[in-house]
Short mmCIF file of C-alpha atoms in Angstrom, two decimals:
data_model
loop_
_atom_site.label_atom_id
_atom_site.label_comp_id
_atom_site.label_asym_id
_atom_site.label_seq_id
_atom_site.Cartn_x
_atom_site.Cartn_y
_atom_site.Cartn_z
CA TYR W 517 64.62 -59.28 110.64
CA VAL W 518 67.24 -59.50 107.96
CA GLU W 519 67.28 -57.63 104.67
CA PRO W 520 66.21 -59.97 101.91
CA VAL W 521 68.97 -61.63 99.99
CA SER W 522 68.89 -64.33 97.48
CA THR W 523 71.30 -66.44 99.56
CA TYR W 524 71.16 -66.19 103.32
CA LYS W 525 74.38 -67.27 105.13
CA ILE W 526 74.97 -67.75 108.89
CA LYS W 527 78.54 -67.36 109.93
CA TYR W 528 79.87 -68.89 113.09
CA LEU W 529 76.97 -71.11 113.96
CA HIS W 530 76.96 -71.35 117.82
CA TYR W 531 73.34 -72.17 118.56
CA ASP W 532 70.18 -73.33 116.86
CA HIS W 533 68.48 -71.04 114.36
CA ASN W 534 64.87 -71.05 113.28
CA ILE W 535 64.77 -69.33 109.85
CA THR W 536 61.47 -68.19 108.45
CA VAL W 537 61.30 -66.89 104.84
CA THR W 538 58.29 -65.07 103.43
CA PHE W 539 57.66 -64.27 99.74
CA ARG W 540 55.62 -61.56 97.98
CA ALA W 541 54.57 -61.38 94.31
CA GLU W 542 56.46 -59.01 92.02
CA PRO W 543 54.12 -56.99 89.61
CA LEU W 544 54.68 -57.11 85.86
CA THR W 545 54.10 -54.11 83.54
CA VAL W 546 51.61 -54.14 80.62
CA VAL W 547 51.92 -51.12 78.32
CA ALA W 548 49.27 -50.43 75.66
CA SER W 549 49.40 -47.91 72.79
CA ALA W 550 47.13 -46.95 69.84
CA SER W 551 47.73 -45.69 66.33
CA GLY W 552 45.15 -44.46 63.81
CA GLY W 553 41.69 -43.43 64.97
CA GLY W 554 41.07 -44.74 68.46
CA THR W 555 42.28 -45.11 72.08
CA VAL W 556 43.28 -47.89 74.49
CA VAL W 557 42.73 -47.91 78.27
CA PRO W 558 44.72 -48.26 80.44
CA ALA W 559 47.83 -47.11 78.70
CA ILE W 560 49.92 -48.80 81.43
CA GLN W 561 49.06 -51.23 84.24
CA GLN W 562 50.84 -53.39 86.84
CA VAL W 563 49.77 -57.03 86.88
CA TYR W 564 50.94 -59.69 89.24
CA TYR W 565 52.43 -62.87 87.95
CA GLY W 566 49.76 -65.31 86.84
CA HIS W 567 47.02 -62.70 86.88
CA THR W 568 45.05 -61.32 83.91
CA ALA W 569 45.48 -57.96 82.18
CA ALA W 570 42.59 -56.34 80.27
CA VAL W 571 42.94 -53.54 77.66
CA ASP W 572 39.79 -51.72 76.46
CA LEU W 573 39.75 -50.70 72.78
CA THR W 574 37.71 -47.61 71.82
CA PRO W 575 37.64 -46.78 68.05
CA ASP W 576 36.83 -43.24 66.97
CA PRO W 577 33.55 -42.87 65.01
CA GLY W 578 33.94 -44.60 61.66
CA TYR W 579 37.02 -46.55 62.73
CA TYR W 580 37.60 -50.13 63.87
CA ALA W 581 40.38 -52.07 65.53
CA GLN W 582 42.36 -53.47 62.65
CA SER W 583 45.16 -55.33 64.46
CA ILE W 584 46.70 -56.11 67.89
CA MET W 585 50.38 -56.81 68.31
CA ASP W 586 51.53 -58.17 71.72
CA ASN W 587 55.27 -58.23 72.20
CA GLY W 588 55.54 -58.17 68.38
CA VAL W 589 53.18 -61.10 67.90
CA SER W 590 49.88 -60.60 66.03
CA LYS W 591 46.86 -61.46 68.14
CA PRO W 592 43.18 -61.94 67.38
CA VAL W 593 41.30 -58.66 67.64
CA THR W 594 39.01 -58.65 70.68
CA ASP W 595 37.57 -55.90 72.84
CA PRO W 596 38.61 -55.89 75.56
CA TYR W 597 41.90 -57.58 74.80
CA TYR W 598 42.82 -60.04 77.61
CA ILE W 599 46.24 -61.34 78.58
CA HIS W 600 45.70 -64.32 80.81
CA ASN W 601 48.30 -65.76 83.21
CA VAL W 602 50.71 -62.88 82.87
CA ASP W 603 54.24 -64.10 83.32
CA ARG W 604 56.23 -61.27 81.77
CA ASP W 605 55.99 -57.64 80.76
CA HIS W 606 53.82 -56.94 77.73
CA ASN W 607 53.90 -54.22 75.06
CA VAL W 608 50.48 -54.13 73.32
CA ALA W 609 50.15 -52.04 70.11
CA VAL W 610 46.64 -51.57 68.67
CA THR W 611 46.09 -50.19 65.15
CA PHE W 612 42.77 -48.59 64.17
CA ALA W 613 41.65 -48.09 60.55
CA LEU W 614 38.85 -46.18 58.84
CA LYS W 615 35.86 -48.36 58.05
CA THR W 616 35.03 -49.00 54.38
CA PHE W 617 31.74 -50.17 52.92
CA THR W 618 30.69 -51.89 49.73
CA VAL W 619 28.02 -50.31 47.55
CA ASP W 620 26.65 -52.74 44.99
CA ALA W 621 24.33 -51.67 42.14
CA SER W 622 22.38 -53.89 39.77
CA VAL W 623 19.51 -53.86 37.27
CA SER W 624 16.46 -56.06 37.67
CA GLY W 625 14.75 -56.97 34.39
CA GLY W 626 17.22 -55.39 31.97
CA ASN W 627 16.56 -52.45 29.59
CA GLY W 628 19.27 -50.26 31.10
CA SER W 629 22.54 -50.22 32.99
CA VAL W 630 24.16 -48.91 36.19
CA SER W 631 27.76 -47.84 36.71
CA PRO W 632 29.81 -48.81 38.62
CA PRO W 633 28.28 -52.16 39.56
CA THR W 634 30.33 -52.16 42.77
CA GLN W 635 32.44 -49.62 44.65
CA THR W 636 34.22 -49.29 47.98
CA VAL W 637 33.42 -46.15 49.98
CA ASP W 638 35.09 -44.83 53.16
CA TYR W 639 33.03 -44.19 56.24
CA GLY W 640 31.09 -40.94 55.80
CA GLY W 641 32.00 -40.76 52.11
CA THR W 642 29.74 -40.47 49.07
CA ALA W 643 28.74 -43.12 46.56
CA THR W 644 27.55 -42.11 43.08
CA ILE W 645 25.74 -44.46 40.70
CA THR W 646 25.05 -43.45 37.10
CA ILE W 647 21.79 -44.86 35.74
CA THR W 648 21.39 -45.19 31.95
CA PRO W 649 18.09 -46.46 30.49
CA ASP W 650 18.15 -48.09 27.07
CA THR W 651 16.64 -46.04 24.24
CA GLY W 652 12.88 -45.93 24.69
CA TYR W 653 13.02 -46.73 28.41
CA GLN W 654 12.91 -44.74 31.64
CA THR W 655 13.90 -45.45 35.23
CA ALA W 656 10.97 -47.07 37.03
CA THR W 657 12.26 -47.69 40.57
CA ILE W 658 15.36 -47.39 42.73
CA THR W 659 15.57 -49.44 45.93
CA ASP W 660 18.42 -49.09 48.41
CA ASN W 661 18.72 -51.91 50.95
CA GLY W 662 15.13 -52.76 50.12
CA VAL W 663 13.82 -49.23 50.65
CA SER W 664 12.23 -47.37 47.71
CA MET W 665 14.08 -44.13 46.94
CA PRO W 666 13.27 -41.02 44.87
CA LEU W 667 14.26 -41.35 41.21
CA SER W 668 17.43 -39.56 40.22
CA SER W 669 20.38 -40.04 37.93
CA PRO W 670 22.99 -40.21 39.13
CA TYR W 671 21.74 -41.77 42.33
CA VAL W 672 23.88 -40.41 45.18
CA ILE W 673 24.33 -41.86 48.68
CA ASN W 674 25.81 -39.30 51.05
CA ASN W 675 27.47 -40.07 54.40
CA VAL W 676 27.87 -43.80 53.83
CA VAL W 677 27.92 -45.68 57.15
CA GLU W 678 26.93 -49.17 56.01
CA ASP W 679 26.96 -51.48 53.02
CA HIS W 680 24.36 -50.72 50.35
CA ASP W 681 22.59 -52.88 47.79
CA VAL W 682 20.99 -50.67 45.13
CA VAL W 683 18.58 -52.25 42.62
CA VAL W 684 17.20 -50.34 39.62
CA THR W 685 14.31 -51.26 37.32
CA PHE W 686 13.28 -49.70 33.99
CA TYR W 687 10.03 -49.46 32.05
CA GLU W 688 9.22 -48.93 28.39
CA ILE W 689 8.13 -45.38 27.55
CA ASN W 690 4.59 -44.99 26.20
CA TYR W 691 3.33 -41.86 24.47
CA MET W 692 -0.13 -40.36 24.05
CA VAL W 693 -1.24 -39.60 20.49
CA ALA W 694 -4.38 -37.44 20.55
CA ALA W 695 -6.34 -36.49 17.41
CA SER W 696 -9.11 -33.90 17.06
CA VAL W 697 -11.08 -31.87 14.52
CA VAL W 698 -11.37 -28.08 14.53
CA GLY W 699 -14.56 -26.63 13.04
CA GLY W 700 -16.36 -29.88 12.40
CA ASN W 701 -17.20 -31.26 8.92
CA GLY W 702 -15.38 -34.54 9.51
CA ALA W 703 -14.04 -37.02 12.03
CA VAL W 704 -10.78 -38.68 13.14
CA SER W 705 -10.28 -42.14 14.62
CA PRO W 706 -9.01 -43.07 17.12
CA GLU W 707 -9.17 -39.84 19.08
CA THR W 708 -6.59 -41.12 21.58
CA GLN W 709 -4.10 -43.98 21.52
CA ILE W 710 -1.15 -45.11 23.63
CA VAL W 711 1.91 -45.95 21.56
CA ALA W 712 5.19 -47.53 22.68
CA TYR W 713 8.47 -45.81 21.90
CA ASN W 714 9.41 -46.00 18.19
CA ASP W 715 6.14 -47.73 17.22
CA PRO W 716 3.88 -46.22 14.52
CA ALA W 717 0.57 -44.46 15.14
CA THR W 718 -2.20 -44.41 12.52
CA ILE W 719 -5.09 -41.90 12.42
CA ASN W 720 -7.99 -42.42 10.01
CA ILE W 721 -9.54 -39.19 8.71
CA THR W 722 -13.13 -39.06 7.39
CA PRO W 723 -14.39 -35.82 5.81
CA ASP W 724 -18.13 -35.18 5.65
CA ALA W 725 -19.80 -35.24 2.21
CA ASP W 726 -18.62 -32.35 -0.03
CA TYR W 727 -15.65 -31.65 2.28
CA HIS W 728 -11.98 -32.47 2.06
CA ILE W 729 -8.93 -32.37 4.33
CA GLU W 730 -7.58 -28.83 4.25
CA GLU W 731 -4.81 -29.07 6.85
CA ILE W 732 -3.16 -31.49 9.27
CA LEU W 733 -1.25 -30.01 12.20
CA ASP W 734 0.98 -32.27 14.29
CA ASN W 735 2.26 -30.55 17.42
CA ASN W 736 1.41 -27.24 15.67
CA VAL W 737 3.51 -28.13 12.61
CA SER W 738 1.75 -28.30 9.23
CA MET W 739 2.17 -31.76 7.71
CA PRO W 740 1.61 -33.17 4.19
CA ILE W 741 -2.02 -34.20 3.76
CA ALA W 742 -2.41 -37.97 3.89
CA ASN W 743 -5.25 -40.30 4.80
CA PRO W 744 -4.68 -42.21 6.95
CA TYR W 745 -2.16 -39.94 8.65
CA VAL W 746 0.71 -42.11 9.92
CA ILE W 747 3.40 -41.17 12.44
CA GLY W 748 6.16 -43.64 11.59
CA ASN W 749 8.31 -43.65 14.74
CA VAL W 750 6.68 -42.18 17.83
CA THR W 751 9.28 -40.67 20.18
CA GLN W 752 7.17 -38.03 21.93
CA HIS W 753 3.58 -37.12 22.71
CA HIS W 754 1.57 -35.95 19.68
CA SER W 755 -1.44 -33.66 19.29
CA VAL W 756 -2.88 -33.99 15.79
CA VAL W 757 -5.45 -31.42 14.67
CA VAL W 758 -7.36 -31.76 11.37
CA ASN W 759 -9.20 -29.01 9.50
CA PHE W 760 -11.74 -29.67 6.76
CA ALA W 761 -12.92 -27.34 3.97
CA ALA W 762 -15.76 -27.32 1.45
CA ASP W 763 -14.97 -28.90 -1.90
CA ASP W 764 -16.04 -25.83 -4.01
CA PHE W 765 -13.95 -22.66 -4.24
CA THR W 766 -14.56 -19.21 -5.66
CA VAL W 767 -12.14 -17.66 -8.14
CA ASP W 768 -12.68 -13.90 -8.58
CA ALA W 769 -10.96 -11.86 -11.30
CA SER W 770 -10.83 -8.07 -11.66
CA VAL W 771 -9.00 -5.25 -13.43
CA LEU W 772 -7.15 -2.53 -11.55
CA GLY W 773 -6.96 0.74 -13.50
CA ASP W 774 -9.14 -0.15 -16.56
CA HIS W 775 -7.81 -0.51 -20.16
CA GLY W 776 -8.92 -4.13 -20.45
CA THR W 777 -11.26 -6.84 -19.25
CA VAL W 778 -11.14 -10.28 -17.56
CA ASP W 779 -13.59 -13.10 -18.12
CA PRO W 780 -15.25 -14.53 -16.16
CA PRO W 781 -15.18 -12.05 -13.26
CA THR W 782 -16.15 -14.89 -10.89
CA GLN W 783 -16.37 -18.66 -11.15
CA THR W 784 -16.90 -21.66 -8.86
CA VAL W 785 -14.30 -24.41 -9.08
CA ALA W 786 -14.37 -27.87 -7.56
CA TYR W 787 -11.59 -28.97 -5.22
CA GLU W 788 -8.40 -29.67 -7.24
CA GLY W 789 -10.17 -28.46 -10.40
CA THR W 790 -8.91 -25.89 -12.92
CA ALA W 791 -9.86 -22.21 -13.24
CA VAL W 792 -9.29 -20.30 -16.51
CA VAL W 793 -9.32 -16.49 -16.66
CA SER W 794 -9.28 -14.89 -20.14
CA ILE W 795 -7.61 -11.46 -20.31
CA GLN W 796 -8.39 -8.90 -23.03
CA PRO W 797 -6.37 -5.68 -23.12
CA GLU W 798 -7.79 -2.65 -24.96
CA THR W 799 -6.18 -1.74 -28.27
CA GLY W 800 -2.78 -0.24 -27.65
CA TYR W 801 -2.47 -1.85 -24.19
CA HIS W 802 -0.88 -5.00 -22.86
CA ILE W 803 -0.97 -7.03 -19.64
CA ALA W 804 1.33 -5.38 -17.08
CA SER W 805 0.84 -7.72 -14.11
CA ILE W 806 -1.22 -10.60 -12.74
CA SER W 807 -1.45 -11.12 -8.98
CA ASP W 808 -3.15 -14.12 -7.38
CA ASN W 809 -4.03 -13.79 -3.70
CA GLY W 810 -1.55 -10.93 -3.51
CA VAL W 811 1.32 -12.86 -5.14
CA LEU W 812 2.68 -11.74 -8.55
CA GLN W 813 2.40 -14.45 -11.20
CA THR W 814 4.02 -15.13 -14.55
CA ILE W 815 2.05 -13.29 -17.25
CA THR W 816 0.05 -15.71 -19.38
CA ASN W 817 -3.18 -15.36 -21.34
CA PRO W 818 -5.38 -17.04 -20.44
CA TYR W 819 -4.27 -17.24 -16.80
CA VAL W 820 -4.79 -20.82 -15.60
CA ILE W 821 -4.98 -22.07 -11.98
CA THR W 822 -4.63 -25.85 -11.66
CA GLN W 823 -5.27 -28.05 -8.62
CA VAL W 824 -7.50 -25.43 -7.01
CA ALA W 825 -7.57 -25.98 -3.24
CA ALA W 826 -8.47 -22.51 -1.97
CA ASP W 827 -10.37 -19.37 -2.96
CA HIS W 828 -8.48 -17.10 -5.37
CA ASP W 829 -8.56 -13.34 -5.99
CA VAL W 830 -6.94 -12.54 -9.34
CA VAL W 831 -6.13 -8.90 -10.10
CA VAL W 832 -4.89 -7.79 -13.54
CA THR W 833 -3.32 -4.45 -14.55
CA PHE W 834 -2.70 -3.14 -18.05
CA ALA W 835 -0.11 -0.72 -19.43
CA ILE W 836 -0.09 1.25 -22.68
CA ASP W 837 2.06 -0.15 -25.48
CA THR W 838 5.31 1.63 -26.35
CA PHE W 839 7.31 1.46 -29.57
CA THR W 840 10.79 2.35 -30.71
CA ALA W 841 11.49 4.68 -33.66
CA THR W 842 15.07 4.59 -34.89
CA ALA W 843 16.60 6.87 -37.53
CA ALA W 844 19.89 6.73 -39.42
CA ALA W 845 21.73 8.28 -42.40
CA PRO W 846 23.89 5.38 -43.53
CA GLY W 847 25.42 7.18 -46.53
CA GLY W 848 26.43 10.36 -44.72
CA GLY W 849 25.84 13.81 -46.18
CA GLY W 850 23.62 14.83 -43.30
CA THR W 851 22.21 13.87 -39.89
CA VAL W 852 18.99 12.64 -38.32
CA ASP W 853 17.91 13.47 -34.80
CA PRO W 854 17.03 11.72 -32.57
CA SER W 855 18.60 8.50 -33.65
CA THR W 856 16.22 6.57 -31.37
CA GLN W 857 13.08 7.42 -29.39
CA THR W 858 10.30 5.67 -27.51
CA VAL W 859 6.77 6.49 -28.56
CA THR W 860 3.54 5.48 -26.79
CA TYR W 861 0.73 3.87 -28.74
CA GLY W 862 -1.16 6.37 -31.00
CA HIS W 863 1.28 9.21 -30.45
CA THR W 864 3.53 10.98 -33.01
CA ALA W 865 7.26 10.62 -33.57
CA ALA W 866 9.25 13.51 -35.08
CA ILE W 867 12.67 13.18 -36.71
CA ASP W 868 14.79 16.16 -37.82
CA VAL W 869 16.53 15.48 -41.14
CA LYS W 870 19.45 17.92 -41.73
CA PRO W 871 21.60 17.87 -44.92
CA ASP W 872 25.19 19.02 -44.69
CA PRO W 873 26.06 22.26 -46.59
CA GLY W 874 25.78 21.63 -50.32
CA GLU W 875 23.70 18.50 -49.72
CA VAL W 876 19.99 17.87 -50.13
CA ILE W 877 17.68 15.13 -48.83
CA SER W 878 17.60 12.46 -51.45
CA SER W 879 15.14 9.98 -49.86
CA ILE W 880 13.38 8.90 -46.66
CA SER W 881 12.28 5.29 -46.15
CA ASP W 882 10.21 4.03 -43.19
CA ASN W 883 10.26 0.30 -42.50
CA GLY W 884 11.54 -0.14 -46.07
CA VAL W 885 8.80 2.01 -47.65
CA LEU W 886 9.80 5.30 -49.39
CA LYS W 887 8.07 8.31 -47.88
CA PRO W 888 7.62 11.93 -48.98
CA ILE W 889 10.65 13.99 -48.11
CA ALA W 890 9.98 16.25 -45.16
CA ASP W 891 11.94 17.94 -42.46
CA PRO W 892 11.06 17.17 -39.79
CA TYR W 893 9.72 13.76 -40.76
CA TYR W 894 6.59 12.90 -38.74
CA ILE W 895 5.21 9.44 -37.98
CA GLU W 896 1.65 9.94 -36.74
CA ASN W 897 -0.49 7.46 -34.77
CA VAL W 898 2.41 5.13 -33.99
CA THR W 899 1.23 1.51 -33.59
CA SER W 900 4.45 -0.38 -34.27
CA ASN W 901 8.23 -0.01 -34.26
CA HIS W 902 9.74 2.13 -37.05
CA ASP W 903 13.12 2.08 -38.76
CA VAL W 904 13.72 5.31 -40.70
CA LEU W 905 16.60 5.72 -43.18
CA ALA W 906 17.53 9.07 -44.82
CA THR W 907 19.87 9.54 -47.78
CA PHE W 908 21.45 12.74 -49.03
CA ALA W 909 22.77 13.85 -52.48
CA HIS W 910 25.18 16.63 -53.53
CA GLY W 911 23.48 19.62 -55.11
CA GLN W 912 20.46 17.68 -56.27
CA HIS W 913 16.90 18.71 -55.83
CA PRO W 914 14.91 16.42 -53.58
CA VAL W 915 12.69 13.83 -55.16
CA TRP W 916 9.25 13.43 -53.63
CA TYR W 917 7.56 10.09 -53.60
CA LEU W 918 3.83 10.02 -53.41
#
């Protein structure tokens, strides 16, 4: 046995030699490495010349083998990765990448929109789709990969692990318009109707004989009386309630506190007719107030109620008349007191007339009429305003006018 050499030499050949050479295969090294989310096995292996090396690729959850480089050359991605007929060392580098998925969203039949129409989502991520119906429409269905899903907006897909195809449909909103009568004495038609969004609804109202429409409530809101009652643009459910009332109304009139009369004390008035109440104060009194169903009214005589559509209770009060008595001494020479006073009807006014020293009362006139000179000057049984003027003279005796 001789240690192997590449060139075997025999020095000093003196006899025959029988040389036998044996060969053995030298192993080659295949190294494998991974980057990203995954592993490769085996990381290193010895492979004989001409044999095959196999590398198993194991992505982490949500990852995939994105590329394989073998001795710097890109190779098709396969698992396992085979190197056939190995004739050299190999350095295999495998790159793993996170999976991504496509989420598509679309509308079937129109009448709304979805956003975004397409999006890319990482493995385990969340996709959000905003659903917007057109005005007057609502979401009817949501299907995800052909499976019907609960309605929601936005529609959210959590923990995405596959592609998704989301399809949304919409339907036109319809509203219920219900009509009814409270208390009888008439009818409404139709009592129920289904109305599409923004369409009108019409309700015909028919009072019984000798009755009229007193009130229309729409969703508990009092509305102007109209027949038919029309809702121009329906955008919600409606509950319409109609009340009817008798065509004749009673108008009562009374006096609070006496001192006058009203006529008539009661009267029956047809619907939208006119009621007239005559008011007569006693002598020396005037109308102080008129209230109608508890509301103070402008004082008029007669008191007239037009377009009667309800019962009325008219209450009148009277107040005694008052008058003003004024007094003055325009020429001087003395004083009058008081210069002004308020006197109730039928009562007496008194005015002190005082000459200055050396002066005497020359005259007293009342509303332009000369009166007997007196101090004080009395106006008895006052029934109007009075304007009293006194004049004085120096050292003269008073002149009396009868």
